[in-house]
Amino acid sequence: MEMTENQTFTERFDLLGCIQCGRCTGGCPVTVRTNLNVRRFVYDAYNEELLEELARAAEIWDCTACHTCAVRCPKGLKPLEVLIGLRSLLVESGKTQPSVRDALESVFREGNPWEKPRATRSDWMEGLDVPIAQPDQPVENLFFVCCTIAYDPRVQVIAQNLVRLLKGAGVNYAFLGDDESCCGSEVFTLGEEGLFEMIVEDNTELLNGYQAERIVALSPHCFTTFRTRYPNLKKPVLHYTQLLAELLEQGKLAFKGGLAKKIVFHDPCYLGKQSGVFDEPRRLLKAVDGVELVEFDRSRERSLCCEGGGGKMWVESESKKERLAETRIRDARALGADIVAVACPFCVLTLEDAVKALGYEEEMRVVEIMELLGELEVDQDKTNPA
Amino acid sequence: MTEKPKVGVYVCHCGINIAATVDVEAVTEYAKGLPNVVIARNYAYMCSDPGQLLIKEDIKEKGLNRVVVASCSPRMHEPTFRKALQEAGLNPYFLEMANIREQCSWVHEDREAATEKAKQLVAAAVSKARLLEPLTSREVDAEPSALVIGAGIAGIQAALDIADAGFKVYLVEKSPSVGGRMAQLDKTFPTLDCSACILTPKMVDAANHPNIELFTYSEVEEVSGYIGNFEVKVRKKARYVDVSKCTGCGACAKECRLAGRIPNEFDEGLGKRGAIYLPFPQAVPAKYTIDPEKCLFLTRGKCGKGPKCVEACPAGAIDFEQEDEIVSFRVGAILVATGFDVFDPTKKPEYGYADYPNVITGLEMERLVSASGPTGGNIVIHNGEEEIVPKDIAFIQCVGSRDKSVGNEYCSRVCCMYTAKQAHLVKDKIPDARVRVYYMDVRAFGKGFEEFYDRVRREGIRYVRGNPSEIFRRGNKLVIKVEDTLTATPLEDEVDLVVLAVGLEPRRDARKIIELLRLSQSPDRFFLEAHPKLRPVDTATDGVYLAGCCQGPKDIPDTVAQAKGAAASALIPLARGKVAIDAQVAEVNEATCRGCGFCVSICPYSAIELVTVNRMGHMVEVARVNEALCKGCGSCSAGCLSDSIQPRSFRDRQILPQIAALGGTR
Ligand SMILES: Cc1cc2nc3c(=O)[nH]c(=O)nc-3n(C[C@H](O)[C@H](O)[C@H](O)COP(=O)(O)OP(=O)(O)OC[C@H]3O[C@@H](n4cnc5c(N)ncnc54)[C@H](O)[C@@H]3O)c2cc1C
Ligand code: SF4
Ligand code: SF4
Ligand code: SF4
Ligand code: SF4
């Protein structure tokens, strides 16, 4: 969403380009459980007098920013951004939910939405001997961790296992350490435009300041945000699955030990639909001996959103209908999958909750690909103590 | 130049197009003071009869010998004013135009500045006009024959018209049979005529016409020359069947070891053929062809103990020694009628075309309802579990059309109506079927179209306004995720069959024709006509014409109308027997040319060659321009190191003063 002074709401979101075809609402995953009809907002927001009222509609907070509406729109509109534009009207007037306000304030003060101190951002590295990037030292792969992976004990393992694996593969890399700060993905979707602008500026300066060949993001949210909303970032950005798939192809990475499991991969919206990375995570899973990879009927471009994005981590939905994550887990169960593999920290959290809610903990688990590959590394150490 | 230049300047108002922004009175007054200007006038429409008359009378009465018209781009009206000069007895090339519309009034708002700019443009034109020389255009003979590329309904119709007018036509078709897409259709909207019934007679006529030489399974390989005199090379691909012996009995195809194992292109892959095949029963010519990419003998050098087709053929027609053949001929005009491809729905993966056998394209539907199709006209499909007669059937319009996300912004113009037609045919064959059409707008613009749309709705076809976003599976049903936008209700509609109304796209192999004939493309990537309104069948290359869907999506009536138009245009040079060659082309000063050949490599039209001449007893190489090919673009002139090649009317000594007049210094 470009910020241009003096643009009306209508101009900014190209509302006049809309032909009311309904593809946005047709594809919107949350319509099965909430009242959100994004097309109606695109239609109604044309009337500037209605904007304030529209911004008070509860359902604008049901959007998960999956971007399906934007990907499908035949006229190049980004309907979700209309919802975010309305959210920002509310944020501006200071009338947001306390949870949202706290998350945004935490990003502003501590560089993360989880209300954790900036100084503990690198705690996950303890005992790992992680190389920290220096502005005067060239580095091939500069990793960007993601606030959730850095602080949430459930998913820290993603970063930790990645470090262990990189060491073995002889890759030149470094992490940012305590200088790292939120990419702003969720700040953007929560509608705090001013803060997001500031974050983009700061991070662009920070990242351009290193002699890195490329930036490798651990979370699809950071990955896509860097790719699409950081116009001045000078380095190419990859998702870590792309890097690992590349190493695999170059023969620099091989997994020892096997895993005789039926795995279904869930395409995260930010990785798949929004960034077109579909094959790399699958290639990684297929490289593991014994893995039987099965597919959801709704996979790849048709993947069903888990409702983890769009600031939904801080906004409870009022709907009592089944969560999409639960629908997803039911589908996985019907496929007889032992493992639902994902490549996104948010998907881990939402899908794991769904497994618990449905009482399937015995039958299946949800893992991030890095978790799974990490387990193989451990196996390997056991069998070949160096 | 002996005569002293006497220049007349005519400033056009172009209604208010120029006059609203440029002070035409001031420009006229200014022009009067320019050197050699004898008279300056302004007038509402210089291109009108009275406007031209002003010029003609002044030429006669005031003895003008140079004319400057300050008006629009020369593209449209240079010929108009040249003609006026000629009619007044003046050499038509004593005209210079100053473009004060496109290059001035249309692009500026500040009246004062625009007026100043118009004055400068006029001054520049006057300085050049004084230096113009008389030129004469020539005529060359035109070959009384035409090449038609592509034998769909457009190519067939155009070929028949030109042939009926008494000229020879070479009709070149890439596939083994003529007929194009129309041959694949079942019935045609809005009248529901059977497509084969109206097309087959024309296919046969084209093949049998004494003036038409038909090349099927052939491609144009090379084209050189210019309007009236094109040299053409055609590659007749080896069929591995001697067409003079083949009787079309089909014994070979029955015996082929691959019979029934190769998806048949004509049936959009729904039916199967062998390696030796006839694309469809009514194919013209009714001769079999061996698919060299599939045939076991041709790909592996071995087919069992010996090719079964050879054994089976009672006529001894099969010939594995056959080779491609190159045929050359000359034509005066070329008509391009290469048609279209349908949109590839795998580019919209959300519709699951690649995943579900019961998501099909409109073209596949044509084959499915056709009595000559793979199911004999019975609508049976596989739903992933079993073969069924679908009862819940949904059509989705605008697939791959009007859609920026796949790069096709245009409307394909036929899919609304073919969907209506197919919905009708389905309801006709499965009366208890529940048929719905998902649309965003219904475009029923043609003759009889709205009436047909009305009829189809009243037959019980439900039109739901909403463009679906996604298709997935639930049990043995397909679920369409869509919003009914009229009630703002998101729906999950469960159906047995989805038909995607795929749009029309430029052919995926169009690049070859573009390069062969130097065609341009419009933003929609279809071939570009010379003018969107006034020259819809011509191209930027003289003597090359367009017909049918290669120029843009259209239905059969429009295709046929355009084909007839293109045929009429192509007939002009053939009937006249002569074509005019522009005089404003490059000229070589053989005395100074060093024969370096640099210009030969620069010329984008391959109009220059090196020839040996006798220069005072020495044999030297110099450049020579083929005036019929030269477009006067001036590239050669810009490149020549010794200033020896220059376009007439655009010589350095003519345009440098003009440029100086614009810059204000000399
Ligand atoms: C599903 C569907 C249903 C339709 N239904 C109707 C209908 O009911 N009524 C109606 O009016 N219209 C209908 N249409 C539109 C109709 O098909 C077109 O108007 C018509 O086919 C256009 O004819 P054409 O000759 O321009 O192109 P085509 O039919 O595409 O013919 C082009 C020919 O050129 C040949 N060719 C291509 N490239 C070369 C080359 N380089 N060298 C030599 N030959 C070449 C091709 O092999 C082909 O034979 C329908 C279209 C579709 C897709
Ligand atoms: S998909 Fe785009 S054009 Fe269609 S209704 Fe939504 S915003 Fe409008
Ligand atoms: S981003 Fe996703 S959830 Fe939000 S409106 Fe668009 S389709 Fe619906
Ligand atoms: S068997 Fe011989 S004559 Fe009969 S169709 Fe085949 S090639 Fe032609
Ligand atoms: S003809 Fe109808 S279906 Fe086809 S693109 Fe145009 S509006 Fe869409």
PDB file of C-alpha atoms in Angstrom, chain B residues 327-534:
ATOM      1  CA  VAL B 327       8.099 -25.363 -52.787  1.00  0.00           C
ATOM      2  CA  SER B 328       8.722 -21.793 -54.010  1.00  0.00           C
ATOM      3  CA  PHE B 329       6.376 -19.399 -55.732  1.00  0.00           C
ATOM      4  CA  ARG B 330       5.678 -15.682 -56.165  1.00  0.00           C
ATOM      5  CA  VAL B 331       2.579 -13.819 -55.006  1.00  0.00           C
ATOM      6  CA  GLY B 332       1.353 -10.248 -55.087  1.00  0.00           C
ATOM      7  CA  ALA B 333      -0.399 -10.271 -51.708  1.00  0.00           C
ATOM      8  CA  ILE B 334      -0.325 -12.224 -48.444  1.00  0.00           C
ATOM      9  CA  LEU B 335      -3.254 -12.852 -46.170  1.00  0.00           C
ATOM     10  CA  VAL B 336      -2.650 -14.015 -42.611  1.00  0.00           C
ATOM     11  CA  ALA B 337      -5.459 -16.088 -41.080  1.00  0.00           C
ATOM     12  CA  THR B 338      -3.692 -18.143 -38.457  1.00  0.00           C
ATOM     13  CA  GLY B 339      -6.423 -18.013 -35.829  1.00  0.00           C
ATOM     14  CA  PHE B 340      -6.140 -18.499 -32.099  1.00  0.00           C
ATOM     15  CA  ASP B 341      -5.466 -20.838 -29.211  1.00  0.00           C
ATOM     16  CA  VAL B 342      -7.729 -21.144 -26.215  1.00  0.00           C
ATOM     17  CA  PHE B 343      -6.531 -19.983 -22.816  1.00  0.00           C
ATOM     18  CA  ASP B 344      -4.614 -22.621 -20.902  1.00  0.00           C
ATOM     19  CA  PRO B 345      -6.595 -23.018 -17.669  1.00  0.00           C
ATOM     20  CA  THR B 346      -3.655 -24.488 -15.764  1.00  0.00           C
ATOM     21  CA  LYS B 347      -2.580 -20.853 -15.501  1.00  0.00           C
ATOM     22  CA  LYS B 348      -5.487 -20.436 -13.111  1.00  0.00           C
ATOM     23  CA  PRO B 349      -4.679 -23.321 -10.766  1.00  0.00           C
ATOM     24  CA  GLU B 350      -7.485 -22.275  -8.399  1.00  0.00           C
ATOM     25  CA  TYR B 351      -9.935 -23.902 -10.808  1.00  0.00           C
ATOM     26  CA  GLY B 352      -8.280 -27.288 -10.464  1.00  0.00           C
ATOM     27  CA  TYR B 353      -8.324 -28.040 -14.200  1.00  0.00           C
ATOM     28  CA  ALA B 354      -5.124 -30.053 -13.848  1.00  0.00           C
ATOM     29  CA  ASP B 355      -6.446 -31.886 -10.796  1.00  0.00           C
ATOM     30  CA  TYR B 356      -9.994 -32.933 -11.648  1.00  0.00           C
ATOM     31  CA  PRO B 357     -11.185 -34.804 -14.737  1.00  0.00           C
ATOM     32  CA  ASN B 358     -14.606 -33.198 -14.386  1.00  0.00           C
ATOM     33  CA  VAL B 359     -13.293 -29.660 -14.791  1.00  0.00           C
ATOM     34  CA  ILE B 360     -13.165 -29.178 -18.564  1.00  0.00           C
ATOM     35  CA  THR B 361     -12.777 -26.350 -21.054  1.00  0.00           C
ATOM     36  CA  GLY B 362     -15.453 -25.012 -23.373  1.00  0.00           C
ATOM     37  CA  LEU B 363     -13.633 -26.462 -26.342  1.00  0.00           C
ATOM     38  CA  GLU B 364     -13.624 -29.884 -24.687  1.00  0.00           C
ATOM     39  CA  MET B 365     -17.348 -29.432 -24.119  1.00  0.00           C
ATOM     40  CA  GLU B 366     -17.793 -28.866 -27.867  1.00  0.00           C
ATOM     41  CA  ARG B 367     -16.251 -32.264 -28.505  1.00  0.00           C
ATOM     42  CA  LEU B 368     -18.244 -33.866 -25.711  1.00  0.00           C
ATOM     43  CA  VAL B 369     -21.627 -32.732 -27.087  1.00  0.00           C
ATOM     44  CA  SER B 370     -20.680 -33.389 -30.700  1.00  0.00           C
ATOM     45  CA  ALA B 371     -22.196 -36.457 -32.304  1.00  0.00           C
ATOM     46  CA  SER B 372     -18.839 -36.988 -34.023  1.00  0.00           C
ATOM     47  CA  GLY B 373     -16.980 -36.582 -30.739  1.00  0.00           C
ATOM     48  CA  PRO B 374     -15.302 -39.212 -28.579  1.00  0.00           C
ATOM     49  CA  THR B 375     -18.505 -40.097 -26.691  1.00  0.00           C
ATOM     50  CA  GLY B 376     -20.773 -39.924 -29.712  1.00  0.00           C
ATOM     51  CA  GLY B 377     -22.429 -36.850 -28.270  1.00  0.00           C
ATOM     52  CA  ASN B 378     -23.294 -38.406 -24.895  1.00  0.00           C
ATOM     53  CA  ILE B 379     -22.323 -36.211 -21.998  1.00  0.00           C
ATOM     54  CA  VAL B 380     -20.543 -38.645 -19.731  1.00  0.00           C
ATOM     55  CA  ILE B 381     -17.635 -37.684 -17.546  1.00  0.00           C
ATOM     56  CA  HIS B 382     -15.419 -39.241 -14.945  1.00  0.00           C
ATOM     57  CA  ASN B 383     -15.745 -37.687 -11.510  1.00  0.00           C
ATOM     58  CA  GLY B 384     -12.576 -39.229 -10.163  1.00  0.00           C
ATOM     59  CA  GLU B 385     -14.450 -42.295  -8.970  1.00  0.00           C
ATOM     60  CA  GLU B 386     -16.694 -43.386 -11.798  1.00  0.00           C
ATOM     61  CA  GLU B 387     -18.194 -42.468 -15.135  1.00  0.00           C
ATOM     62  CA  ILE B 388     -21.408 -40.531 -14.651  1.00  0.00           C
ATOM     63  CA  VAL B 389     -23.971 -38.507 -16.470  1.00  0.00           C
ATOM     64  CA  PRO B 390     -23.596 -35.176 -14.657  1.00  0.00           C
ATOM     65  CA  LYS B 391     -26.731 -33.686 -13.148  1.00  0.00           C
ATOM     66  CA  ASP B 392     -25.354 -30.582 -11.490  1.00  0.00           C
ATOM     67  CA  ILE B 393     -23.442 -28.638 -14.089  1.00  0.00           C
ATOM     68  CA  ALA B 394     -21.818 -25.247 -13.734  1.00  0.00           C
ATOM     69  CA  PHE B 395     -20.343 -23.019 -16.401  1.00  0.00           C
ATOM     70  CA  ILE B 396     -17.806 -20.398 -15.410  1.00  0.00           C
ATOM     71  CA  GLN B 397     -17.399 -17.440 -17.731  1.00  0.00           C
ATOM     72  CA  CYS B 398     -14.427 -15.176 -18.337  1.00  0.00           C
ATOM     73  CA  VAL B 399     -11.739 -17.798 -17.640  1.00  0.00           C
ATOM     74  CA  GLY B 400      -8.527 -16.183 -18.812  1.00  0.00           C
ATOM     75  CA  SER B 401     -10.317 -13.112 -20.158  1.00  0.00           C
ATOM     76  CA  ARG B 402     -10.790  -9.674 -18.602  1.00  0.00           C
ATOM     77  CA  ASP B 403      -8.237 -10.816 -16.068  1.00  0.00           C
ATOM     78  CA  LYS B 404      -5.081  -8.887 -15.280  1.00  0.00           C
ATOM     79  CA  SER B 405      -3.830 -11.666 -13.041  1.00  0.00           C
ATOM     80  CA  VAL B 406      -3.126 -13.731 -16.163  1.00  0.00           C
ATOM     81  CA  GLY B 407      -2.188 -10.790 -18.363  1.00  0.00           C
ATOM     82  CA  ASN B 408      -5.309 -10.857 -20.535  1.00  0.00           C
ATOM     83  CA  GLU B 409      -7.228  -7.644 -20.057  1.00  0.00           C
ATOM     84  CA  TYR B 410      -9.482  -8.017 -23.069  1.00  0.00           C
ATOM     85  CA  CYS B 411     -12.892  -9.616 -23.423  1.00  0.00           C
ATOM     86  CA  SER B 412     -12.814 -12.713 -25.634  1.00  0.00           C
ATOM     87  CA  ARG B 413     -16.182 -11.864 -27.176  1.00  0.00           C
ATOM     88  CA  VAL B 414     -17.366 -15.398 -27.900  1.00  0.00           C
ATOM     89  CA  CYS B 415     -17.416 -17.189 -24.563  1.00  0.00           C
ATOM     90  CA  CYS B 416     -20.608 -15.600 -23.190  1.00  0.00           C
ATOM     91  CA  MET B 417     -22.454 -16.853 -26.215  1.00  0.00           C
ATOM     92  CA  TYR B 418     -20.780 -20.234 -26.530  1.00  0.00           C
ATOM     93  CA  THR B 419     -21.557 -20.791 -22.870  1.00  0.00           C
ATOM     94  CA  ALA B 420     -25.208 -19.965 -23.478  1.00  0.00           C
ATOM     95  CA  LYS B 421     -25.142 -22.329 -26.445  1.00  0.00           C
ATOM     96  CA  GLN B 422     -23.525 -25.162 -24.513  1.00  0.00           C
ATOM     97  CA  ALA B 423     -25.853 -24.666 -21.541  1.00  0.00           C
ATOM     98  CA  HIS B 424     -28.736 -25.055 -23.966  1.00  0.00           C
ATOM     99  CA  LEU B 425     -27.235 -28.169 -25.551  1.00  0.00           C
ATOM    100  CA  VAL B 426     -26.600 -29.761 -22.160  1.00  0.00           C
ATOM    101  CA  LYS B 427     -30.147 -29.074 -21.017  1.00  0.00           C
ATOM    102  CA  ASP B 428     -31.356 -30.507 -24.283  1.00  0.00           C
ATOM    103  CA  LYS B 429     -29.401 -33.741 -23.800  1.00  0.00           C
ATOM    104  CA  ILE B 430     -29.907 -34.072 -20.034  1.00  0.00           C
ATOM    105  CA  PRO B 431     -33.350 -32.541 -19.422  1.00  0.00           C
ATOM    106  CA  ASP B 432     -33.262 -33.082 -15.662  1.00  0.00           C
ATOM    107  CA  ALA B 433     -29.846 -31.459 -15.310  1.00  0.00           C
ATOM    108  CA  ARG B 434     -29.561 -28.426 -13.061  1.00  0.00           C
ATOM    109  CA  VAL B 435     -27.440 -26.062 -15.095  1.00  0.00           C
ATOM    110  CA  ARG B 436     -26.074 -22.775 -13.806  1.00  0.00           C
ATOM    111  CA  VAL B 437     -23.857 -20.182 -15.390  1.00  0.00           C
ATOM    112  CA  TYR B 438     -21.568 -18.085 -13.215  1.00  0.00           C
ATOM    113  CA  TYR B 439     -20.927 -14.766 -14.899  1.00  0.00           C
ATOM    114  CA  MET B 440     -19.806 -11.246 -14.141  1.00  0.00           C
ATOM    115  CA  ASP B 441     -21.440  -9.576 -17.145  1.00  0.00           C
ATOM    116  CA  VAL B 442     -23.213 -11.157 -20.065  1.00  0.00           C
ATOM    117  CA  ARG B 443     -22.127  -9.687 -23.357  1.00  0.00           C
ATOM    118  CA  ALA B 444     -24.733 -10.493 -25.955  1.00  0.00           C
ATOM    119  CA  PHE B 445     -23.937  -7.777 -28.459  1.00  0.00           C
ATOM    120  CA  GLY B 446     -24.287  -9.446 -31.845  1.00  0.00           C
ATOM    121  CA  LYS B 447     -27.201  -9.937 -34.152  1.00  0.00           C
ATOM    122  CA  GLY B 448     -29.611 -12.343 -32.491  1.00  0.00           C
ATOM    123  CA  PHE B 449     -27.419 -12.774 -29.419  1.00  0.00           C
ATOM    124  CA  GLU B 450     -29.624 -11.098 -26.787  1.00  0.00           C
ATOM    125  CA  GLU B 451     -32.616 -12.970 -28.136  1.00  0.00           C
ATOM    126  CA  PHE B 452     -30.679 -16.229 -27.813  1.00  0.00           C
ATOM    127  CA  TYR B 453     -29.618 -15.380 -24.257  1.00  0.00           C
ATOM    128  CA  ASP B 454     -33.271 -14.717 -23.388  1.00  0.00           C
ATOM    129  CA  ARG B 455     -34.317 -18.024 -24.831  1.00  0.00           C
ATOM    130  CA  VAL B 456     -31.658 -19.975 -22.954  1.00  0.00           C
ATOM    131  CA  ARG B 457     -32.587 -18.431 -19.602  1.00  0.00           C
ATOM    132  CA  ARG B 458     -36.228 -19.257 -20.114  1.00  0.00           C
ATOM    133  CA  GLU B 459     -35.272 -22.846 -20.804  1.00  0.00           C
ATOM    134  CA  GLY B 460     -34.317 -23.026 -17.151  1.00  0.00           C
ATOM    135  CA  ILE B 461     -30.631 -22.177 -17.177  1.00  0.00           C
ATOM    136  CA  ARG B 462     -29.888 -20.344 -13.947  1.00  0.00           C
ATOM    137  CA  TYR B 463     -27.595 -17.350 -14.321  1.00  0.00           C
ATOM    138  CA  VAL B 464     -25.814 -16.484 -11.061  1.00  0.00           C
ATOM    139  CA  ARG B 465     -23.891 -13.240 -10.925  1.00  0.00           C
ATOM    140  CA  GLY B 466     -20.521 -13.952  -9.410  1.00  0.00           C
ATOM    141  CA  ASN B 467     -17.186 -15.044 -10.727  1.00  0.00           C
ATOM    142  CA  PRO B 468     -16.014 -18.162  -8.877  1.00  0.00           C
ATOM    143  CA  SER B 469     -12.741 -18.035  -7.044  1.00  0.00           C
ATOM    144  CA  GLU B 470     -11.870 -21.615  -6.300  1.00  0.00           C
ATOM    145  CA  ILE B 471     -12.814 -25.223  -6.888  1.00  0.00           C
ATOM    146  CA  PHE B 472     -12.090 -28.120  -4.570  1.00  0.00           C
ATOM    147  CA  ARG B 473     -13.425 -31.591  -3.939  1.00  0.00           C
ATOM    148  CA  ARG B 474     -15.792 -32.876  -1.324  1.00  0.00           C
ATOM    149  CA  GLY B 475     -16.575 -36.578  -1.622  1.00  0.00           C
ATOM    150  CA  ASN B 476     -17.384 -37.189  -5.260  1.00  0.00           C
ATOM    151  CA  LYS B 477     -18.571 -33.623  -5.842  1.00  0.00           C
ATOM    152  CA  LEU B 478     -16.729 -30.517  -6.900  1.00  0.00           C
ATOM    153  CA  VAL B 479     -17.288 -27.511  -4.688  1.00  0.00           C
ATOM    154  CA  ILE B 480     -17.327 -24.095  -6.314  1.00  0.00           C
ATOM    155  CA  LYS B 481     -16.461 -21.258  -3.970  1.00  0.00           C
ATOM    156  CA  VAL B 482     -18.256 -18.200  -5.245  1.00  0.00           C
ATOM    157  CA  GLU B 483     -20.263 -15.230  -4.110  1.00  0.00           C
ATOM    158  CA  ASP B 484     -23.734 -14.542  -5.452  1.00  0.00           C
ATOM    159  CA  THR B 485     -23.043 -10.839  -5.717  1.00  0.00           C
ATOM    160  CA  LEU B 486     -26.681  -9.881  -6.212  1.00  0.00           C
ATOM    161  CA  THR B 487     -27.579 -11.139  -2.752  1.00  0.00           C
ATOM    162  CA  ALA B 488     -24.063 -10.795  -1.296  1.00  0.00           C
ATOM    163  CA  THR B 489     -24.127 -14.468  -0.317  1.00  0.00           C
ATOM    164  CA  PRO B 490     -20.931 -16.498  -0.313  1.00  0.00           C
ATOM    165  CA  LEU B 491     -21.771 -19.969  -1.608  1.00  0.00           C
ATOM    166  CA  GLU B 492     -20.230 -23.385  -1.796  1.00  0.00           C
ATOM    167  CA  ASP B 493     -21.990 -24.909  -4.767  1.00  0.00           C
ATOM    168  CA  GLU B 494     -21.623 -28.680  -5.166  1.00  0.00           C
ATOM    169  CA  VAL B 495     -21.581 -29.898  -8.768  1.00  0.00           C
ATOM    170  CA  ASP B 496     -20.650 -32.869 -10.945  1.00  0.00           C
ATOM    171  CA  LEU B 497     -19.139 -30.995 -13.841  1.00  0.00           C
ATOM    172  CA  VAL B 498     -17.549 -27.601 -14.307  1.00  0.00           C
ATOM    173  CA  VAL B 499     -17.095 -26.125 -17.769  1.00  0.00           C
ATOM    174  CA  LEU B 500     -14.570 -23.309 -17.980  1.00  0.00           C
ATOM    175  CA  ALA B 501     -15.429 -20.739 -20.654  1.00  0.00           C
ATOM    176  CA  VAL B 502     -11.805 -20.322 -21.640  1.00  0.00           C
ATOM    177  CA  GLY B 503     -11.035 -17.203 -23.618  1.00  0.00           C
ATOM    178  CA  LEU B 504      -9.203 -16.782 -26.890  1.00  0.00           C
ATOM    179  CA  GLU B 505      -5.493 -16.068 -26.972  1.00  0.00           C
ATOM    180  CA  PRO B 506      -2.946 -15.408 -29.693  1.00  0.00           C
ATOM    181  CA  ARG B 507      -1.522 -18.682 -30.940  1.00  0.00           C
ATOM    182  CA  ARG B 508       1.438 -19.830 -28.911  1.00  0.00           C
ATOM    183  CA  ASP B 509       3.442 -20.283 -32.130  1.00  0.00           C
ATOM    184  CA  ALA B 510       2.564 -16.808 -33.470  1.00  0.00           C
ATOM    185  CA  ARG B 511       6.135 -15.554 -33.054  1.00  0.00           C
ATOM    186  CA  LYS B 512       7.226 -17.359 -36.185  1.00  0.00           C
ATOM    187  CA  ILE B 513       4.678 -15.578 -38.371  1.00  0.00           C
ATOM    188  CA  ILE B 514       5.491 -12.264 -36.698  1.00  0.00           C
ATOM    189  CA  GLU B 515       9.142 -12.647 -37.610  1.00  0.00           C
ATOM    190  CA  LEU B 516       8.415 -13.940 -41.083  1.00  0.00           C
ATOM    191  CA  LEU B 517       6.212 -10.998 -42.044  1.00  0.00           C
ATOM    192  CA  ARG B 518       7.455  -8.340 -39.599  1.00  0.00           C
ATOM    193  CA  LEU B 519       4.009  -7.995 -38.060  1.00  0.00           C
ATOM    194  CA  SER B 520       3.364  -5.929 -34.972  1.00  0.00           C
ATOM    195  CA  GLN B 521       1.203  -6.870 -32.011  1.00  0.00           C
ATOM    196  CA  SER B 522      -1.352  -4.774 -30.174  1.00  0.00           C
ATOM    197  CA  PRO B 523      -1.155  -4.677 -26.354  1.00  0.00           C
ATOM    198  CA  ASP B 524      -3.386  -7.778 -26.229  1.00  0.00           C
ATOM    199  CA  ARG B 525      -0.661  -9.580 -28.264  1.00  0.00           C
ATOM    200  CA  PHE B 526      -2.927 -10.259 -31.257  1.00  0.00           C
ATOM    201  CA  PHE B 527      -1.660  -9.071 -34.645  1.00  0.00           C
ATOM    202  CA  LEU B 528      -1.922  -5.332 -35.093  1.00  0.00           C
ATOM    203  CA  GLU B 529      -3.980  -3.846 -37.893  1.00  0.00           C
ATOM    204  CA  ALA B 530      -2.797  -0.660 -39.662  1.00  0.00           C
ATOM    205  CA  HIS B 531      -5.574   1.451 -38.154  1.00  0.00           C
ATOM    206  CA  PRO B 532      -8.100   0.292 -35.568  1.00  0.00           C
ATOM    207  CA  LYS B 533     -11.021   1.836 -37.399  1.00  0.00           C
ATOM    208  CA  LEU B 534     -10.145   2.740 -40.939  1.00  0.00           C
TER     209      LEU B 534
END
